Amino acid sequence: MSTASTVDPHNQASGGHAPGGVSHFIWTYVFSRDHKIIGLQFLFSTLIWFLIGGLLALAVRWQVAWPWGEGAPFGIQGMPVLGNLFFAEQGGQISPEFYTMLFTMHATVMIFFVIIPILAGAFGNYLIPLMIGADDMAFPTLNMLSYWFMWPAFMVMTAAFFVEGGGPAAGWTSYPPLSVLTEAAPGSGAGQTCWLVGITLVGISSMMGSVNYLTTILQMRAPGMTMFRLPLTIWSMFITAVLQAFALPVLTAAGVMQLTDRLIGTGFFLPDGATANNMPLATGGGQPLLWQHLFWFYSHPAVYIMILPAMGMVSDIISCFARKPIFGYKPMVYSIAGIAGLGFVVWGHHMFVSGMNPFLGMTFMVATMMIALPSAIKVFNWLGTIWSGKLLFSTPMLFALSFVSMFIIGGLSGIFMAATPVDIFIHDTYFIVAHFHYVLFAGTAMGVFGAIYFWFPKMFGRMMNESWGKLHFFLTFLFLNGTFFPMHILGVVGFPRRLADAYQYEVFHNLKPMNEFITWCAIGMVAAQVVFFANFFYSIFRGKKVGRNPWGANGLEWTAPSPPGHGNFDFQPIVYRGPYEYASPEVDTDFYPQTQPPPEETIPVGIPEAEPVAST
Amino acid sequence: MGRYWSLLFLLVPVLGTALFVVAYDEHSRPLLNHWFPKDVSEYGHVIDNLFMVILWLTGAVFIGTQLTLVWFMWKYEANVSNEPAKFTHGSHNIEVIWTVIPAATLLFIAIYQLNAWADTKVREPNNPGMTVEVVGRQFEWRLRYPGPDKRFDTPDDLFSVNELHVPVDEDILVHLKSSDVLHDFFLPNLRVKQDAVPGMKIPVWFRATEEGVFDLVCAELCGWGHYKMKGLLRVESREAYNAYLAELKKQQHLSAMTVGEDES
């Protein structure tokens, strides 16, 4: 390691600001414009929200397994914690309207406050400048604002629970007229207004982020970093940002339309002749299906926003721990682009039984079938990458491989619903619940865990504990499959989602034991995250200290100090090759950093040499 | 643990396949009842069969890819594999193969199902044995039969709530409507599901092949009482159905004097 690399990150981080005092602390760690601090702020916030979303999920599961607390284990009356908090006078039994609020908020928190910001906000921010060799984002102030829009959004969203009528209760999809008519449901009052304002604020945050990512990736790459030398993480972040930039305005506009429907009496989504509480509506002339088209025009690309960055990060992790170049780099890039392109023309598959013209359904069906193709290509390329490699089952690698395994399930189950006649039966059943949890939790969240373990040494200069990490992986992997896999079978029976008590129906009467099993697994899955949180916070302070490149990886970020100081690199990175040249015959080491000049050239002064691989 | 991690991954295809087999198997199915509810419609088996075709195809891909993953994990673990990692960036030919084969399979599924979709959603029966209007309303199903003249909006219309009577072995055409928010008309035993949208009249058709009482489920979130928006489908012989209509007419005649116009 050259002498230039011994940098104290804390001194560096304060560079450019007035030193000392409270204002120094505030400008360095609170209203920081450094992409790494912002990335970590996003990471910590989203992990807190992840916990909240997970607990909401348990509340939902409790009701599904033991409706109204009947027959709950250990003689627990009503719903634990939440029941006593909100419904003490009813013996802790939650109300049916509260159940609708629970699943609405679970989905809202998980999608808008966890998955999207942890991928784009936390990892996008942290990794993009480091991996392309830039000293920061193109627009640091915009970047800071993008984080600070998240907390007001979350405050407004949480406030919804405490306004009259309670939280939003129309599902995360907020289908009108239920969401528009204040008389239609208790939560369709001020709670729904809070929801719409919160979503709009999240949208503003995402938009500022995506503009920033696009500009940074296009304009600020280090010398030699051509587009086709970018790590797949960056490619996926780039295409995700494109999706955000083009799809998000539609959601924002639709949200404003719903807001005006609610507040100033427009009628975009309200038809003529409808009633609410036996009263005719004040306005009309609109169409409830219009919302669904607008909403899914954003939210279908958004499901790729929620998976593509994880795919990118998993590709990097797999290549690193297979000690082998990624198989088919360009097909991988083209598949990401293909998914994004097709992602704009498949939104109608959410609406096969909505009343949309059935001929239109056929078109969307064919497009949807075709979008399975790039996903399949990616899976085959991941398998090709580990073929004939030298696999190292570190914690990040185990999470990354589980992403592949779980994504196969999530991808294949999608084909059932893409088939329109089959979708008639399994639409809005637990089959779809199983499908998107396999993609979003078993896929994205597992990929994110892998990414946290992988880049943690870069973020904090210390390793996370591997044994605890493997225990965390083992428990999460078992319990998540116990939770989500049986849901497929529930879906085959037709068990509908969003029902507070489905056992009163003859056809679903016998599904209670299966649901109890699922709930136990869900409890185990949330409990297993204690291992993760303990490891995470312990390792920040007490983890084993490491140097720049503990995994022996090729990416640019591993040539910067750990953690990188303000301005990231203590030398000017020059890129000579792509990021996946592992096991290259050109060099003796099994990795070949992007900045390492080819052997025949003389080594310029000031570029740190590669460090040996730490034991894993 | 090294290569033994692959065994954990092996649990996925093993247990996953086992669960589907146990749920599907003829012998354990009646015991567990965790498969498609009993099909009492003329067309339901088409949907079930299509599901099975996709299940066989995706099941093969599922088992194949998962076992490949496990096998590679077992074989290429760094400590057991003596060979150096293969320095390759991919293969054009292999990429073409695994692009074309899935593409053809997906296209096959896409085309294979078009007819079923047309039959269930496009080709409305020309001469239905009976037409009924179903209106979703928080939180009940309002039903209107056209009466002897077989036309709606005439004085002999018959009204009822939540209990839909239909004759067996006849094409039934439902005019599905909603008076307030979205609902969904879901008959699990007949593989029928269609959203009810206020402001729209959506045609739904089916043909029940067996007499009995079956669930009518609301499958689209419609508010706090969504879970209790429960209806019944009573499939009966033509005679019983006619008798039911006559009974309905008698009751309506009695109450017509006391209750005002109800236009739902």
PDB file of C-alpha atoms in Angstrom, chain A residues 79-262:
ATOM      1  CA  MET A  79     -53.458  -9.357  18.704  1.00  0.00           C
ATOM      2  CA  PRO A  80     -50.203  -9.008  20.624  1.00  0.00           C
ATOM      3  CA  VAL A  81     -48.888  -5.458  21.187  1.00  0.00           C
ATOM      4  CA  LEU A  82     -50.901  -3.734  18.477  1.00  0.00           C
ATOM      5  CA  GLY A  83     -54.199  -5.013  19.798  1.00  0.00           C
ATOM      6  CA  ASN A  84     -53.572  -3.724  23.282  1.00  0.00           C
ATOM      7  CA  LEU A  85     -52.220  -0.476  21.951  1.00  0.00           C
ATOM      8  CA  PHE A  86     -55.191   0.399  19.769  1.00  0.00           C
ATOM      9  CA  PHE A  87     -58.052  -1.841  20.840  1.00  0.00           C
ATOM     10  CA  ALA A  88     -57.615  -2.354  24.571  1.00  0.00           C
ATOM     11  CA  GLU A  89     -61.305  -1.782  25.202  1.00  0.00           C
ATOM     12  CA  GLN A  90     -62.190  -4.574  22.760  1.00  0.00           C
ATOM     13  CA  GLY A  91     -59.943  -7.060  24.516  1.00  0.00           C
ATOM     14  CA  GLY A  92     -57.134  -6.426  22.056  1.00  0.00           C
ATOM     15  CA  GLN A  93     -59.154  -7.830  19.179  1.00  0.00           C
ATOM     16  CA  ILE A  94     -58.329  -5.842  16.074  1.00  0.00           C
ATOM     17  CA  SER A  95     -61.126  -4.439  13.976  1.00  0.00           C
ATOM     18  CA  PRO A  96     -61.669  -5.442  10.364  1.00  0.00           C
ATOM     19  CA  GLU A  97     -60.951  -1.906   9.163  1.00  0.00           C
ATOM     20  CA  PHE A  98     -57.666  -1.949  11.070  1.00  0.00           C
ATOM     21  CA  TYR A  99     -56.745  -5.155   9.281  1.00  0.00           C
ATOM     22  CA  THR A 100     -57.176  -3.424   5.910  1.00  0.00           C
ATOM     23  CA  MET A 101     -54.957  -0.601   7.173  1.00  0.00           C
ATOM     24  CA  LEU A 102     -52.326  -3.110   8.282  1.00  0.00           C
ATOM     25  CA  PHE A 103     -51.816  -4.735   4.905  1.00  0.00           C
ATOM     26  CA  THR A 104     -52.042  -1.392   3.129  1.00  0.00           C
ATOM     27  CA  MET A 105     -49.278   0.027   5.292  1.00  0.00           C
ATOM     28  CA  HIS A 106     -47.170  -3.140   5.211  1.00  0.00           C
ATOM     29  CA  ALA A 107     -47.011  -2.968   1.423  1.00  0.00           C
ATOM     30  CA  THR A 108     -46.573   0.798   1.325  1.00  0.00           C
ATOM     31  CA  VAL A 109     -43.707   0.788   3.824  1.00  0.00           C
ATOM     32  CA  MET A 110     -41.979  -2.179   2.219  1.00  0.00           C
ATOM     33  CA  ILE A 111     -42.236  -0.895  -1.342  1.00  0.00           C
ATOM     34  CA  PHE A 112     -41.834   2.852  -1.027  1.00  0.00           C
ATOM     35  CA  PHE A 113     -39.726   3.072   2.127  1.00  0.00           C
ATOM     36  CA  VAL A 114     -37.633  -0.072   2.037  1.00  0.00           C
ATOM     37  CA  ILE A 115     -37.085  -1.801  -1.277  1.00  0.00           C
ATOM     38  CA  ILE A 116     -36.883   1.201  -3.613  1.00  0.00           C
ATOM     39  CA  PRO A 117     -34.801   3.474  -1.337  1.00  0.00           C
ATOM     40  CA  ILE A 118     -32.494   0.725  -0.067  1.00  0.00           C
ATOM     41  CA  LEU A 119     -31.565  -0.186  -3.642  1.00  0.00           C
ATOM     42  CA  ALA A 120     -31.418   3.198  -5.308  1.00  0.00           C
ATOM     43  CA  GLY A 121     -30.960   5.397  -2.247  1.00  0.00           C
ATOM     44  CA  ALA A 122     -28.552   3.387  -0.132  1.00  0.00           C
ATOM     45  CA  PHE A 123     -26.582   1.286  -2.615  1.00  0.00           C
ATOM     46  CA  GLY A 124     -27.081   3.580  -5.614  1.00  0.00           C
ATOM     47  CA  ASN A 125     -25.707   6.502  -3.695  1.00  0.00           C
ATOM     48  CA  TYR A 126     -22.918   4.674  -2.007  1.00  0.00           C
ATOM     49  CA  LEU A 127     -21.686   2.646  -4.943  1.00  0.00           C
ATOM     50  CA  ILE A 128     -22.160   4.674  -8.106  1.00  0.00           C
ATOM     51  CA  PRO A 129     -19.362   7.245  -7.621  1.00  0.00           C
ATOM     52  CA  LEU A 130     -17.037   4.644  -6.108  1.00  0.00           C
ATOM     53  CA  MET A 131     -17.577   2.090  -8.826  1.00  0.00           C
ATOM     54  CA  ILE A 132     -17.188   4.514 -11.728  1.00  0.00           C
ATOM     55  CA  GLY A 133     -14.220   6.323 -10.204  1.00  0.00           C
ATOM     56  CA  ALA A 134     -15.864   9.673  -9.456  1.00  0.00           C
ATOM     57  CA  ASP A 135     -15.250  11.809  -6.389  1.00  0.00           C
ATOM     58  CA  ASP A 136     -18.937  12.370  -5.699  1.00  0.00           C
ATOM     59  CA  MET A 137     -22.346  12.644  -7.356  1.00  0.00           C
ATOM     60  CA  ALA A 138     -22.969  15.219 -10.056  1.00  0.00           C
ATOM     61  CA  PHE A 139     -25.438  17.165  -7.882  1.00  0.00           C
ATOM     62  CA  PRO A 140     -24.549  16.760  -4.193  1.00  0.00           C
ATOM     63  CA  THR A 141     -27.189  19.166  -2.894  1.00  0.00           C
ATOM     64  CA  LEU A 142     -29.927  17.500  -4.876  1.00  0.00           C
ATOM     65  CA  ASN A 143     -28.687  14.249  -3.448  1.00  0.00           C
ATOM     66  CA  MET A 144     -28.980  15.537   0.117  1.00  0.00           C
ATOM     67  CA  LEU A 145     -32.490  16.787  -0.597  1.00  0.00           C
ATOM     68  CA  SER A 146     -33.473  13.413  -2.003  1.00  0.00           C
ATOM     69  CA  TYR A 147     -32.724  11.878   1.388  1.00  0.00           C
ATOM     70  CA  TRP A 148     -34.363  14.624   3.377  1.00  0.00           C
ATOM     71  CA  PHE A 149     -37.605  14.265   1.447  1.00  0.00           C
ATOM     72  CA  MET A 150     -37.890  10.717   2.762  1.00  0.00           C
ATOM     73  CA  TRP A 151     -38.401  11.580   6.408  1.00  0.00           C
ATOM     74  CA  PRO A 152     -41.254  14.074   5.864  1.00  0.00           C
ATOM     75  CA  ALA A 153     -42.795  11.421   3.617  1.00  0.00           C
ATOM     76  CA  PHE A 154     -42.516   8.842   6.368  1.00  0.00           C
ATOM     77  CA  MET A 155     -43.853  11.276   8.987  1.00  0.00           C
ATOM     78  CA  VAL A 156     -46.899  12.066   6.863  1.00  0.00           C
ATOM     79  CA  MET A 157     -47.437   8.374   6.208  1.00  0.00           C
ATOM     80  CA  THR A 158     -47.210   7.501   9.911  1.00  0.00           C
ATOM     81  CA  ALA A 159     -49.440  10.431  10.832  1.00  0.00           C
ATOM     82  CA  ALA A 160     -52.160   8.741   8.774  1.00  0.00           C
ATOM     83  CA  PHE A 161     -52.657   6.256  11.605  1.00  0.00           C
ATOM     84  CA  PHE A 162     -53.499   9.034  14.032  1.00  0.00           C
ATOM     85  CA  VAL A 163     -55.924  11.134  12.005  1.00  0.00           C
ATOM     86  CA  GLU A 164     -59.658  10.689  12.173  1.00  0.00           C
ATOM     87  CA  GLY A 165     -60.746   7.409  10.617  1.00  0.00           C
ATOM     88  CA  GLY A 166     -57.246   5.947  10.840  1.00  0.00           C
ATOM     89  CA  GLY A 167     -54.740   4.949   8.200  1.00  0.00           C
ATOM     90  CA  PRO A 168     -55.311   4.413   4.483  1.00  0.00           C
ATOM     91  CA  ALA A 169     -57.330   1.262   3.915  1.00  0.00           C
ATOM     92  CA  ALA A 170     -57.580   0.910   0.150  1.00  0.00           C
ATOM     93  CA  GLY A 171     -54.519  -1.282  -0.328  1.00  0.00           C
ATOM     94  CA  TRP A 172     -51.160  -0.052  -1.576  1.00  0.00           C
ATOM     95  CA  THR A 173     -52.706   0.181  -5.030  1.00  0.00           C
ATOM     96  CA  SER A 174     -55.292   2.686  -3.777  1.00  0.00           C
ATOM     97  CA  TYR A 175     -57.946   1.714  -6.272  1.00  0.00           C
ATOM     98  CA  PRO A 176     -60.758   4.251  -6.604  1.00  0.00           C
ATOM     99  CA  PRO A 177     -63.608   4.661  -5.889  1.00  0.00           C
ATOM    100  CA  LEU A 178     -62.744   3.105  -2.503  1.00  0.00           C
ATOM    101  CA  SER A 179     -59.779   5.413  -2.072  1.00  0.00           C
ATOM    102  CA  VAL A 180     -61.537   8.505  -3.390  1.00  0.00           C
ATOM    103  CA  LEU A 181     -64.882   8.385  -1.632  1.00  0.00           C
ATOM    104  CA  THR A 182     -64.393   9.535   1.926  1.00  0.00           C
ATOM    105  CA  GLU A 183     -67.632   7.758   2.834  1.00  0.00           C
ATOM    106  CA  ALA A 184     -66.481   4.431   1.412  1.00  0.00           C
ATOM    107  CA  ALA A 185     -64.169   3.343   4.210  1.00  0.00           C
ATOM    108  CA  PRO A 186     -62.949   4.709   7.542  1.00  0.00           C
ATOM    109  CA  GLY A 187     -59.409   5.072   6.259  1.00  0.00           C
ATOM    110  CA  SER A 188     -60.517   6.858   3.100  1.00  0.00           C
ATOM    111  CA  GLY A 189     -60.726  10.090   5.033  1.00  0.00           C
ATOM    112  CA  ALA A 190     -57.685  12.100   6.021  1.00  0.00           C
ATOM    113  CA  GLY A 191     -55.617   8.898   6.151  1.00  0.00           C
ATOM    114  CA  GLN A 192     -55.806   8.485   2.377  1.00  0.00           C
ATOM    115  CA  THR A 193     -54.854  12.134   1.858  1.00  0.00           C
ATOM    116  CA  CYS A 194     -51.783  11.544   4.032  1.00  0.00           C
ATOM    117  CA  TRP A 195     -50.961   8.481   1.935  1.00  0.00           C
ATOM    118  CA  LEU A 196     -51.138  10.436  -1.329  1.00  0.00           C
ATOM    119  CA  VAL A 197     -48.988  13.271   0.047  1.00  0.00           C
ATOM    120  CA  GLY A 198     -46.482  10.754   1.398  1.00  0.00           C
ATOM    121  CA  ILE A 199     -46.223   8.933  -1.927  1.00  0.00           C
ATOM    122  CA  THR A 200     -45.755  12.206  -3.774  1.00  0.00           C
ATOM    123  CA  LEU A 201     -42.887  13.158  -1.455  1.00  0.00           C
ATOM    124  CA  VAL A 202     -41.269   9.739  -1.977  1.00  0.00           C
ATOM    125  CA  GLY A 203     -41.669  10.310  -5.714  1.00  0.00           C
ATOM    126  CA  ILE A 204     -39.914  13.667  -5.525  1.00  0.00           C
ATOM    127  CA  SER A 205     -37.082  11.998  -3.637  1.00  0.00           C
ATOM    128  CA  SER A 206     -36.755   9.221  -6.204  1.00  0.00           C
ATOM    129  CA  MET A 207     -36.863  11.692  -9.076  1.00  0.00           C
ATOM    130  CA  MET A 208     -34.040  13.775  -7.636  1.00  0.00           C
ATOM    131  CA  GLY A 209     -32.061  10.606  -7.120  1.00  0.00           C
ATOM    132  CA  SER A 210     -32.592   9.282 -10.616  1.00  0.00           C
ATOM    133  CA  VAL A 211     -31.626  12.532 -12.343  1.00  0.00           C
ATOM    134  CA  ASN A 212     -28.489  12.495 -10.286  1.00  0.00           C
ATOM    135  CA  TYR A 213     -27.605   8.877 -11.052  1.00  0.00           C
ATOM    136  CA  LEU A 214     -28.140   9.334 -14.786  1.00  0.00           C
ATOM    137  CA  THR A 215     -25.956  12.428 -14.966  1.00  0.00           C
ATOM    138  CA  THR A 216     -23.254  10.947 -12.762  1.00  0.00           C
ATOM    139  CA  ILE A 217     -22.998   7.681 -14.672  1.00  0.00           C
ATOM    140  CA  LEU A 218     -22.998   9.396 -18.054  1.00  0.00           C
ATOM    141  CA  GLN A 219     -20.658  12.270 -17.234  1.00  0.00           C
ATOM    142  CA  MET A 220     -18.328  11.377 -14.398  1.00  0.00           C
ATOM    143  CA  ARG A 221     -16.749   8.040 -15.246  1.00  0.00           C
ATOM    144  CA  ALA A 222     -13.012   7.742 -14.651  1.00  0.00           C
ATOM    145  CA  PRO A 223     -10.663   7.732 -17.675  1.00  0.00           C
ATOM    146  CA  GLY A 224     -10.906   4.386 -19.421  1.00  0.00           C
ATOM    147  CA  MET A 225     -14.259   3.484 -17.851  1.00  0.00           C
ATOM    148  CA  THR A 226     -16.258   2.904 -21.011  1.00  0.00           C
ATOM    149  CA  MET A 227     -19.927   1.979 -20.753  1.00  0.00           C
ATOM    150  CA  PHE A 228     -19.103  -1.663 -21.425  1.00  0.00           C
ATOM    151  CA  ARG A 229     -16.530  -1.707 -18.659  1.00  0.00           C
ATOM    152  CA  LEU A 230     -19.128  -0.706 -16.092  1.00  0.00           C
ATOM    153  CA  PRO A 231     -19.963  -3.252 -13.404  1.00  0.00           C
ATOM    154  CA  LEU A 232     -23.443  -4.751 -13.843  1.00  0.00           C
ATOM    155  CA  THR A 233     -24.423  -3.069 -10.574  1.00  0.00           C
ATOM    156  CA  ILE A 234     -23.936   0.276 -12.270  1.00  0.00           C
ATOM    157  CA  TRP A 235     -25.694  -0.821 -15.448  1.00  0.00           C
ATOM    158  CA  SER A 236     -28.701  -1.910 -13.432  1.00  0.00           C
ATOM    159  CA  MET A 237     -28.694   1.320 -11.399  1.00  0.00           C
ATOM    160  CA  PHE A 238     -28.472   3.294 -14.643  1.00  0.00           C
ATOM    161  CA  ILE A 239     -31.411   1.528 -16.254  1.00  0.00           C
ATOM    162  CA  THR A 240     -33.377   1.712 -13.027  1.00  0.00           C
ATOM    163  CA  ALA A 241     -32.840   5.465 -13.020  1.00  0.00           C
ATOM    164  CA  VAL A 242     -34.146   5.629 -16.597  1.00  0.00           C
ATOM    165  CA  LEU A 243     -37.265   3.709 -15.526  1.00  0.00           C
ATOM    166  CA  GLN A 244     -37.779   6.045 -12.574  1.00  0.00           C
ATOM    167  CA  ALA A 245     -37.332   9.146 -14.687  1.00  0.00           C
ATOM    168  CA  PHE A 246     -39.866   8.074 -17.301  1.00  0.00           C
ATOM    169  CA  ALA A 247     -42.473   6.278 -15.209  1.00  0.00           C
ATOM    170  CA  LEU A 248     -42.605   8.302 -12.025  1.00  0.00           C
ATOM    171  CA  PRO A 249     -44.194  11.462 -13.460  1.00  0.00           C
ATOM    172  CA  VAL A 250     -47.218   9.365 -14.365  1.00  0.00           C
ATOM    173  CA  LEU A 251     -47.688   8.196 -10.782  1.00  0.00           C
ATOM    174  CA  THR A 252     -47.232  11.711  -9.461  1.00  0.00           C
ATOM    175  CA  ALA A 253     -49.800  13.053 -11.908  1.00  0.00           C
ATOM    176  CA  ALA A 254     -52.229  10.271 -11.063  1.00  0.00           C
ATOM    177  CA  GLY A 255     -51.716  10.939  -7.364  1.00  0.00           C
ATOM    178  CA  VAL A 256     -52.501  14.601  -7.835  1.00  0.00           C
ATOM    179  CA  MET A 257     -55.614  13.686  -9.836  1.00  0.00           C
ATOM    180  CA  GLN A 258     -56.773  11.445  -7.007  1.00  0.00           C
ATOM    181  CA  LEU A 259     -56.030  14.204  -4.538  1.00  0.00           C
ATOM    182  CA  THR A 260     -58.137  16.700  -6.465  1.00  0.00           C
ATOM    183  CA  ASP A 261     -60.909  14.115  -6.794  1.00  0.00           C
ATOM    184  CA  ARG A 262     -60.896  13.901  -3.045  1.00  0.00           C
TER     185      ARG A 262
END
